[in-house]
C-alpha cells in the first residue's frame, strides 16, 4: 500500500514556528490566530504519528523529529520563495538604472529617452540624477555617465564626448551688447557661473579668460547657480553669458534659443565618461550600445 502523501499547507507554518520558537510569534508573522497555528501543527503530528514540538511554559522547541522536518521545510520555503521572486521578475519589464549628473540627465538623456523607448519598448530607463555625481561615487547602478578625467575611471569606461566649452547667451542679449561684432566685450558683462568646490573638475570662466589672455575679476552683476540647468535657464532669460558645454548645449544652439558668442576651449583628457555597472544585464548593454551610437551620430 502506498504511503499517505502529506498535505503541504503546513510547510510555512512549521518553518516559522521552528525559526521563531513560539506558536504565538509564528501566528503574528503569518497573520494567523495562535489556535490556527497550533491546530496545523497538531494535525501534522497526527499524520506523522510523533511529536514535533516540546511545549513548555516559555514557548515551544522542536523535538528531534521536528528539527529534521524543520530543516526540510526551511529549504523548501527558501526554494519556493526564490522561484516566486524569479517568476515575478520575468513578468515585469526589465529596468535599467542610469546614474548621472543633472546636466547630462536634463540636456542629453531626457530629450532622447523617448527614442530609446521606441527601439526597446520592453525596457524601462530610470534616470538617477544627482548634483554630487562624481567619479568616486559608489552608487549601485546599471550604467553611469559621469564627468571627470581619464585617470578617474577604470579601463571599462568609454569617453562619450570631451570637454569643450564656449560662451553662450540668448540672441537678444548678444544683439543688445553687440557680441557678434566684438566677443571681447564679454569681459564687461554679467557672467553666469556654475558653483563648485574650490577645485572644480570642469572648466570655469577663469580658465576661459586665461585661454583668451584676458583678465577679469568677479563683478557685481555675476550670478552663481548650483546646477547647470539653472545656468542655462538664466542665459535663456537674458541674465548674462554662460559657458556652454558641447554635447549638452547643442540642442539649444541648433534651435536658436542660445547663440555662441566666443571661441571654444577644450581638453581631450576630460569629459563625460560612460561606465558599466558591476554586472551588466542584456537591457543595460542595449542602453550602453544605444548611447554610444547616438553620440557617434
mmCIF file of C-alpha atoms in Angstrom:
data_model
loop_
_atom_site.group_PDB
_atom_site.id
_atom_site.type_symbol
_atom_site.label_atom_id
_atom_site.label_comp_id
_atom_site.label_asym_id
_atom_site.label_seq_id
_atom_site.Cartn_x
_atom_site.Cartn_y
_atom_site.Cartn_z
ATOM 1 C CA UNK A 1 0.000 0.000 0.000
ATOM 2 C CA UNK A 2 1.388 3.411 -0.964
ATOM 3 C CA UNK A 3 2.362 5.787 1.828
ATOM 4 C CA UNK A 4 -0.082 8.566 2.592
ATOM 5 C CA UNK A 5 1.026 11.836 0.962
ATOM 6 C CA UNK A 6 1.331 14.745 3.388
ATOM 7 C CA UNK A 7 -0.759 17.865 2.920
ATOM 8 C CA UNK A 8 1.885 20.551 2.285
ATOM 9 C CA UNK A 9 -0.027 23.531 3.661
ATOM 10 C CA UNK A 10 1.887 23.190 6.942
ATOM 11 C CA UNK A 11 5.329 23.932 5.489
ATOM 12 C CA UNK A 12 5.403 27.680 6.086
ATOM 13 C CA UNK A 13 3.754 27.281 9.499
ATOM 14 C CA UNK A 14 6.358 24.807 10.721
ATOM 15 C CA UNK A 15 9.192 26.902 9.269
ATOM 16 C CA UNK A 16 8.000 29.961 11.193
ATOM 17 C CA UNK A 17 7.365 28.056 14.449
ATOM 18 C CA UNK A 18 10.802 26.437 14.360
ATOM 19 C CA UNK A 19 12.584 29.654 13.434
ATOM 20 C CA UNK A 20 10.783 31.835 15.992
ATOM 21 C CA UNK A 21 10.402 29.209 18.757
ATOM 22 C CA UNK A 22 6.875 30.314 19.521
ATOM 23 C CA UNK A 23 3.411 29.463 18.246
ATOM 24 C CA UNK A 24 2.222 32.979 19.086
ATOM 25 C CA UNK A 25 5.130 34.696 17.290
ATOM 26 C CA UNK A 26 4.632 32.476 14.237
ATOM 27 C CA UNK A 27 0.928 33.301 14.189
ATOM 28 C CA UNK A 28 1.695 37.029 14.358
ATOM 29 C CA UNK A 29 4.195 36.823 11.495
ATOM 30 C CA UNK A 30 1.898 34.756 9.278
ATOM 31 C CA UNK A 31 -1.214 36.784 10.030
ATOM 32 C CA UNK A 32 -2.995 33.814 11.624
ATOM 33 C CA UNK A 33 -4.509 33.184 15.017
ATOM 34 C CA UNK A 34 -2.487 31.229 17.601
ATOM 35 C CA UNK A 35 -5.119 28.445 17.757
ATOM 36 C CA UNK A 36 -4.923 28.091 13.946
ATOM 37 C CA UNK A 37 -1.143 27.619 14.076
ATOM 38 C CA UNK A 38 -1.410 25.178 16.999
ATOM 39 C CA UNK A 39 -4.099 23.197 15.167
ATOM 40 C CA UNK A 40 -1.951 22.964 11.993
ATOM 41 C CA UNK A 41 0.982 21.565 13.963
ATOM 42 C CA UNK A 42 -1.252 19.134 15.860
ATOM 43 C CA UNK A 43 -2.779 17.760 12.625
ATOM 44 C CA UNK A 44 0.729 17.310 11.201
ATOM 45 C CA UNK A 45 1.803 15.419 14.314
ATOM 46 C CA UNK A 46 -1.215 13.140 13.923
ATOM 47 C CA UNK A 47 -0.295 12.428 10.283
ATOM 48 C CA UNK A 48 3.288 11.568 11.254
ATOM 49 C CA UNK A 49 2.427 9.755 14.467
ATOM 50 C CA UNK A 50 5.036 11.618 16.516
ATOM 51 C CA UNK A 51 5.503 14.840 18.451
ATOM 52 C CA UNK A 52 7.187 17.703 16.609
ATOM 53 C CA UNK A 53 7.215 20.279 19.413
ATOM 54 C CA UNK A 54 8.282 20.149 23.040
ATOM 55 C CA UNK A 55 5.819 22.535 24.635
ATOM 56 C CA UNK A 56 6.795 24.430 27.775
ATOM 57 C CA UNK A 57 5.821 27.470 29.832
ATOM 58 C CA UNK A 58 8.310 29.693 27.966
ATOM 59 C CA UNK A 59 7.387 28.606 24.465
ATOM 60 C CA UNK A 60 7.926 25.640 22.195
ATOM 61 C CA UNK A 61 11.084 23.968 20.985
ATOM 62 C CA UNK A 62 11.467 21.422 18.250
ATOM 63 C CA UNK A 63 11.739 17.751 19.065
ATOM 64 C CA UNK A 64 14.403 15.712 17.216
ATOM 65 C CA UNK A 65 11.731 14.732 14.668
ATOM 66 C CA UNK A 66 10.591 18.352 14.484
ATOM 67 C CA UNK A 67 14.141 19.560 13.858
ATOM 68 C CA UNK A 68 14.569 17.129 10.977
ATOM 69 C CA UNK A 69 11.281 18.158 9.359
ATOM 70 C CA UNK A 70 12.013 21.828 10.018
ATOM 71 C CA UNK A 71 15.274 21.615 8.055
ATOM 72 C CA UNK A 72 13.377 20.207 5.087
ATOM 73 C CA UNK A 73 10.606 22.812 5.458
ATOM 74 C CA UNK A 74 13.118 25.695 5.658
ATOM 75 C CA UNK A 75 14.890 24.548 2.498
ATOM 76 C CA UNK A 76 11.569 24.150 0.695
ATOM 77 C CA UNK A 77 10.328 27.599 1.749
ATOM 78 C CA UNK A 78 13.588 29.235 0.626
ATOM 79 C CA UNK A 79 13.453 27.435 -2.722
ATOM 80 C CA UNK A 80 9.790 28.298 -3.313
ATOM 81 C CA UNK A 81 10.302 31.972 -2.372
ATOM 82 C CA UNK A 82 13.291 32.219 -4.715
ATOM 83 C CA UNK A 83 11.243 30.679 -7.502
ATOM 84 C CA UNK A 84 8.380 33.096 -6.879
ATOM 85 C CA UNK A 85 10.740 36.079 -6.998
ATOM 86 C CA UNK A 86 12.216 34.856 -10.272
ATOM 87 C CA UNK A 87 8.772 34.421 -11.797
ATOM 88 C CA UNK A 88 7.732 37.922 -10.723
ATOM 89 C CA UNK A 89 10.894 39.354 -12.293
ATOM 90 C CA UNK A 90 10.085 37.513 -15.516
ATOM 91 C CA UNK A 91 6.630 39.077 -15.606
ATOM 92 C CA UNK A 92 7.941 42.625 -15.094
ATOM 93 C CA UNK A 93 9.501 44.837 -17.726
ATOM 94 C CA UNK A 94 13.292 44.979 -17.348
ATOM 95 C CA UNK A 95 14.571 48.172 -15.708
ATOM 96 C CA UNK A 96 17.926 49.844 -16.390
ATOM 97 C CA UNK A 97 19.186 52.427 -13.876
ATOM 98 C CA UNK A 98 21.288 55.267 -15.273
ATOM 99 C CA UNK A 99 23.220 57.270 -12.681
ATOM 100 C CA UNK A 100 24.481 60.679 -13.808
ATOM 101 C CA UNK A 101 24.527 64.402 -13.008
ATOM 102 C CA UNK A 102 21.778 66.934 -13.612
ATOM 103 C CA UNK A 103 23.467 68.389 -16.694
ATOM 104 C CA UNK A 104 23.677 65.140 -18.659
ATOM 105 C CA UNK A 105 20.263 63.989 -17.430
ATOM 106 C CA UNK A 106 18.486 67.220 -18.390
ATOM 107 C CA UNK A 107 20.203 68.198 -21.621
ATOM 108 C CA UNK A 108 21.344 64.943 -23.197
ATOM 109 C CA UNK A 109 19.381 61.976 -21.865
ATOM 110 C CA UNK A 110 15.886 63.341 -21.308
ATOM 111 C CA UNK A 111 15.440 64.710 -24.862
ATOM 112 C CA UNK A 112 16.449 61.293 -26.235
ATOM 113 C CA UNK A 113 14.922 58.785 -23.823
ATOM 114 C CA UNK A 114 11.736 58.558 -25.904
ATOM 115 C CA UNK A 115 13.862 57.438 -28.858
ATOM 116 C CA UNK A 116 15.306 54.607 -26.785
ATOM 117 C CA UNK A 117 11.793 53.539 -25.793
ATOM 118 C CA UNK A 118 10.946 53.233 -29.485
ATOM 119 C CA UNK A 119 13.958 50.979 -30.051
ATOM 120 C CA UNK A 120 13.474 48.970 -26.812
ATOM 121 C CA UNK A 121 9.806 49.342 -25.827
ATOM 122 C CA UNK A 122 10.106 46.470 -23.340
ATOM 123 C CA UNK A 123 12.778 48.237 -21.224
ATOM 124 C CA UNK A 124 12.261 50.998 -18.659
ATOM 125 C CA UNK A 125 15.060 53.516 -18.025
ATOM 126 C CA UNK A 126 15.241 55.003 -14.531
ATOM 127 C CA UNK A 127 17.445 58.115 -14.552
ATOM 128 C CA UNK A 128 19.014 58.785 -11.149
ATOM 129 C CA UNK A 129 20.409 62.325 -11.267
ATOM 130 C CA UNK A 130 22.474 63.890 -8.513
ATOM 131 C CA UNK A 131 24.297 67.168 -8.106
ATOM 132 C CA UNK A 132 27.022 65.206 -6.303
ATOM 133 C CA UNK A 133 27.630 62.722 -9.121
ATOM 134 C CA UNK A 134 31.379 62.319 -9.453
ATOM 135 C CA UNK A 135 33.799 59.554 -10.489
ATOM 136 C CA UNK A 136 34.312 58.491 -6.881
ATOM 137 C CA UNK A 137 30.619 57.972 -6.119
ATOM 138 C CA UNK A 138 29.991 54.413 -5.002
ATOM 139 C CA UNK A 139 26.416 54.102 -6.249
ATOM 140 C CA UNK A 140 24.572 50.942 -7.208
ATOM 141 C CA UNK A 141 23.758 51.413 -10.857
ATOM 142 C CA UNK A 142 23.490 49.519 -14.140
ATOM 143 C CA UNK A 143 25.096 52.325 -16.151
ATOM 144 C CA UNK A 144 26.780 55.531 -15.003
ATOM 145 C CA UNK A 145 27.617 58.602 -17.082
ATOM 146 C CA UNK A 146 29.972 60.794 -15.091
ATOM 147 C CA UNK A 147 32.155 63.819 -15.674
ATOM 148 C CA UNK A 148 35.864 63.676 -14.997
ATOM 149 C CA UNK A 149 39.340 62.977 -16.362
ATOM 150 C CA UNK A 150 40.693 59.692 -17.722
ATOM 151 C CA UNK A 151 42.605 58.783 -14.513
ATOM 152 C CA UNK A 152 39.314 58.944 -12.591
ATOM 153 C CA UNK A 153 37.908 55.900 -14.403
ATOM 154 C CA UNK A 154 38.798 52.286 -14.923
ATOM 155 C CA UNK A 155 39.589 50.522 -18.165
ATOM 156 C CA UNK A 156 35.937 49.718 -18.807
ATOM 157 C CA UNK A 157 34.873 53.367 -19.152
ATOM 158 C CA UNK A 158 34.131 54.913 -22.555
ATOM 159 C CA UNK A 159 34.608 58.614 -23.358
ATOM 160 C CA UNK A 160 31.338 59.913 -24.810
ATOM 161 C CA UNK A 161 32.498 63.431 -25.596
ATOM 162 C CA UNK A 162 35.450 65.501 -24.496
ATOM 163 C CA UNK A 163 35.136 68.677 -22.503
ATOM 164 C CA UNK A 164 34.658 71.628 -24.823
ATOM 165 C CA UNK A 165 33.100 74.910 -23.700
ATOM 166 C CA UNK A 166 32.327 78.246 -25.310
ATOM 167 C CA UNK A 167 30.426 81.383 -24.231
ATOM 168 C CA UNK A 168 26.681 81.375 -24.938
ATOM 169 C CA UNK A 169 23.785 83.738 -24.308
ATOM 170 C CA UNK A 170 20.344 84.497 -25.690
ATOM 171 C CA UNK A 171 20.162 86.048 -29.183
ATOM 172 C CA UNK A 172 18.563 89.167 -27.681
ATOM 173 C CA UNK A 173 21.369 89.576 -25.131
ATOM 174 C CA UNK A 174 24.010 89.131 -27.847
ATOM 175 C CA UNK A 175 22.356 91.725 -30.111
ATOM 176 C CA UNK A 176 21.844 94.215 -27.290
ATOM 177 C CA UNK A 177 25.524 94.144 -26.343
ATOM 178 C CA UNK A 178 26.996 93.801 -29.829
ATOM 179 C CA UNK A 179 28.713 90.475 -29.082
ATOM 180 C CA UNK A 180 28.562 89.290 -32.696
ATOM 181 C CA UNK A 181 30.954 92.078 -33.703
ATOM 182 C CA UNK A 182 33.088 92.151 -30.567
ATOM 183 C CA UNK A 183 33.149 88.968 -28.434
ATOM 184 C CA UNK A 184 35.775 90.505 -26.167
ATOM 185 C CA UNK A 185 33.028 92.661 -24.688
ATOM 186 C CA UNK A 186 32.151 89.588 -22.600
ATOM 187 C CA UNK A 187 34.662 90.843 -20.038
ATOM 188 C CA UNK A 188 32.339 93.799 -19.321
ATOM 189 C CA UNK A 189 29.106 91.814 -18.996
ATOM 190 C CA UNK A 190 27.396 89.792 -16.247
ATOM 191 C CA UNK A 191 28.614 86.213 -16.152
ATOM 192 C CA UNK A 192 26.697 83.118 -15.095
ATOM 193 C CA UNK A 193 28.748 80.692 -13.005
ATOM 194 C CA UNK A 194 28.186 77.041 -12.123
ATOM 195 C CA UNK A 195 29.046 76.932 -8.432
ATOM 196 C CA UNK A 196 31.585 74.307 -7.498
ATOM 197 C CA UNK A 197 34.178 73.227 -4.969
ATOM 198 C CA UNK A 198 37.388 75.263 -4.611
ATOM 199 C CA UNK A 199 38.992 72.838 -7.092
ATOM 200 C CA UNK A 200 36.363 72.210 -9.812
ATOM 201 C CA UNK A 201 36.746 69.258 -12.189
ATOM 202 C CA UNK A 202 35.373 71.259 -15.121
ATOM 203 C CA UNK A 203 36.276 74.467 -16.950
ATOM 204 C CA UNK A 204 35.333 77.744 -15.270
ATOM 205 C CA UNK A 205 35.272 81.300 -16.519
ATOM 206 C CA UNK A 206 38.779 81.750 -15.104
ATOM 207 C CA UNK A 207 40.010 79.009 -17.449
ATOM 208 C CA UNK A 208 38.311 80.603 -20.448
ATOM 209 C CA UNK A 209 39.664 84.078 -19.758
ATOM 210 C CA UNK A 210 43.155 82.685 -19.191
ATOM 211 C CA UNK A 211 42.993 80.872 -22.548
ATOM 212 C CA UNK A 212 41.898 84.140 -24.208
ATOM 213 C CA UNK A 213 44.754 86.033 -22.472
ATOM 214 C CA UNK A 214 42.232 88.251 -20.757
ATOM 215 C CA UNK A 215 41.865 89.285 -17.132
ATOM 216 C CA UNK A 216 38.520 89.606 -15.428
ATOM 217 C CA UNK A 217 37.598 89.899 -11.762
ATOM 218 C CA UNK A 218 34.190 88.795 -10.410
ATOM 219 C CA UNK A 219 31.631 91.547 -10.978
ATOM 220 C CA UNK A 220 28.551 92.678 -9.024
ATOM 221 C CA UNK A 221 26.240 91.529 -11.831
ATOM 222 C CA UNK A 222 27.591 87.981 -11.865
ATOM 223 C CA UNK A 223 25.296 85.166 -10.819
ATOM 224 C CA UNK A 224 26.297 81.823 -9.281
ATOM 225 C CA UNK A 225 23.930 78.861 -9.588
ATOM 226 C CA UNK A 226 24.232 75.359 -8.165
ATOM 227 C CA UNK A 227 23.028 73.303 -11.163
ATOM 228 C CA UNK A 228 23.830 73.589 -14.830
ATOM 229 C CA UNK A 229 20.138 73.589 -15.696
ATOM 230 C CA UNK A 230 19.709 76.841 -13.766
ATOM 231 C CA UNK A 231 22.747 78.316 -15.509
ATOM 232 C CA UNK A 232 21.222 77.585 -18.920
ATOM 233 C CA UNK A 233 17.809 78.896 -17.872
ATOM 234 C CA UNK A 234 19.389 82.134 -16.663
ATOM 235 C CA UNK A 235 21.201 82.533 -20.000
ATOM 236 C CA UNK A 236 17.952 81.978 -21.909
ATOM 237 C CA UNK A 237 16.311 84.597 -19.660
ATOM 238 C CA UNK A 238 18.870 87.278 -20.690
ATOM 239 C CA UNK A 239 20.609 87.243 -17.288
ATOM 240 C CA UNK A 240 24.133 87.096 -18.699
ATOM 241 C CA UNK A 241 26.703 84.969 -20.518
ATOM 242 C CA UNK A 242 27.251 81.323 -19.604
ATOM 243 C CA UNK A 243 29.755 78.679 -20.571
ATOM 244 C CA UNK A 244 28.070 76.181 -22.864
ATOM 245 C CA UNK A 245 29.225 72.562 -22.798
ATOM 246 C CA UNK A 246 29.403 70.956 -26.232
ATOM 247 C CA UNK A 247 27.287 67.830 -26.137
ATOM 248 C CA UNK A 248 24.856 69.308 -23.639
ATOM 249 C CA UNK A 249 24.003 72.665 -25.165
ATOM 250 C CA UNK A 250 23.862 71.552 -28.820
ATOM 251 C CA UNK A 251 20.063 71.427 -28.950
ATOM 252 C CA UNK A 252 19.663 74.999 -27.689
ATOM 253 C CA UNK A 253 22.230 76.206 -30.222
ATOM 254 C CA UNK A 254 20.562 74.305 -33.061
ATOM 255 C CA UNK A 255 17.097 75.748 -32.381
ATOM 256 C CA UNK A 256 18.409 79.288 -31.811
ATOM 257 C CA UNK A 257 17.448 79.511 -28.142
ATOM 258 C CA UNK A 258 21.099 80.283 -27.385
ATOM 259 C CA UNK A 259 23.920 81.541 -29.576
ATOM 260 C CA UNK A 260 27.670 81.069 -29.315
ATOM 261 C CA UNK A 261 29.460 84.381 -28.761
ATOM 262 C CA UNK A 262 33.107 83.420 -28.379
ATOM 263 C CA UNK A 263 35.844 80.873 -29.113
ATOM 264 C CA UNK A 264 35.851 77.441 -27.502
ATOM 265 C CA UNK A 265 38.431 75.809 -25.281
ATOM 266 C CA UNK A 266 38.768 72.063 -24.823
ATOM 267 C CA UNK A 267 40.841 69.290 -23.279
ATOM 268 C CA UNK A 268 40.748 65.763 -24.674
ATOM 269 C CA UNK A 269 41.526 64.003 -21.399
ATOM 270 C CA UNK A 270 38.374 65.286 -19.694
ATOM 271 C CA UNK A 271 34.664 64.987 -20.365
ATOM 272 C CA UNK A 272 31.696 62.672 -19.911
ATOM 273 C CA UNK A 273 32.551 59.004 -19.479
ATOM 274 C CA UNK A 274 30.204 56.042 -19.501
ATOM 275 C CA UNK A 275 30.914 53.283 -17.003
ATOM 276 C CA UNK A 276 29.008 49.971 -16.915
ATOM 277 C CA UNK A 277 27.883 48.660 -13.560
ATOM 278 C CA UNK A 278 29.499 45.656 -11.874
ATOM 279 C CA UNK A 279 27.002 43.279 -13.519
ATOM 280 C CA UNK A 280 25.849 44.298 -16.990
ATOM 281 C CA UNK A 281 22.466 42.857 -17.924
ATOM 282 C CA UNK A 282 21.300 42.485 -21.521
ATOM 283 C CA UNK A 283 18.983 45.558 -21.238
ATOM 284 C CA UNK A 284 21.845 47.596 -19.740
ATOM 285 C CA UNK A 285 24.113 46.558 -22.610
ATOM 286 C CA UNK A 286 21.384 47.645 -25.053
ATOM 287 C CA UNK A 287 21.292 51.090 -23.409
ATOM 288 C CA UNK A 288 25.096 51.377 -23.463
ATOM 289 C CA UNK A 289 25.284 50.480 -27.154
ATOM 290 C CA UNK A 290 22.439 52.865 -27.969
ATOM 291 C CA UNK A 291 24.065 55.810 -26.131
ATOM 292 C CA UNK A 292 27.377 55.197 -27.933
ATOM 293 C CA UNK A 293 25.560 55.089 -31.275
ATOM 294 C CA UNK A 294 23.732 58.337 -30.527
ATOM 295 C CA UNK A 295 26.956 60.116 -29.545
ATOM 296 C CA UNK A 296 28.710 58.960 -32.724
ATOM 297 C CA UNK A 297 25.865 60.365 -34.811
#
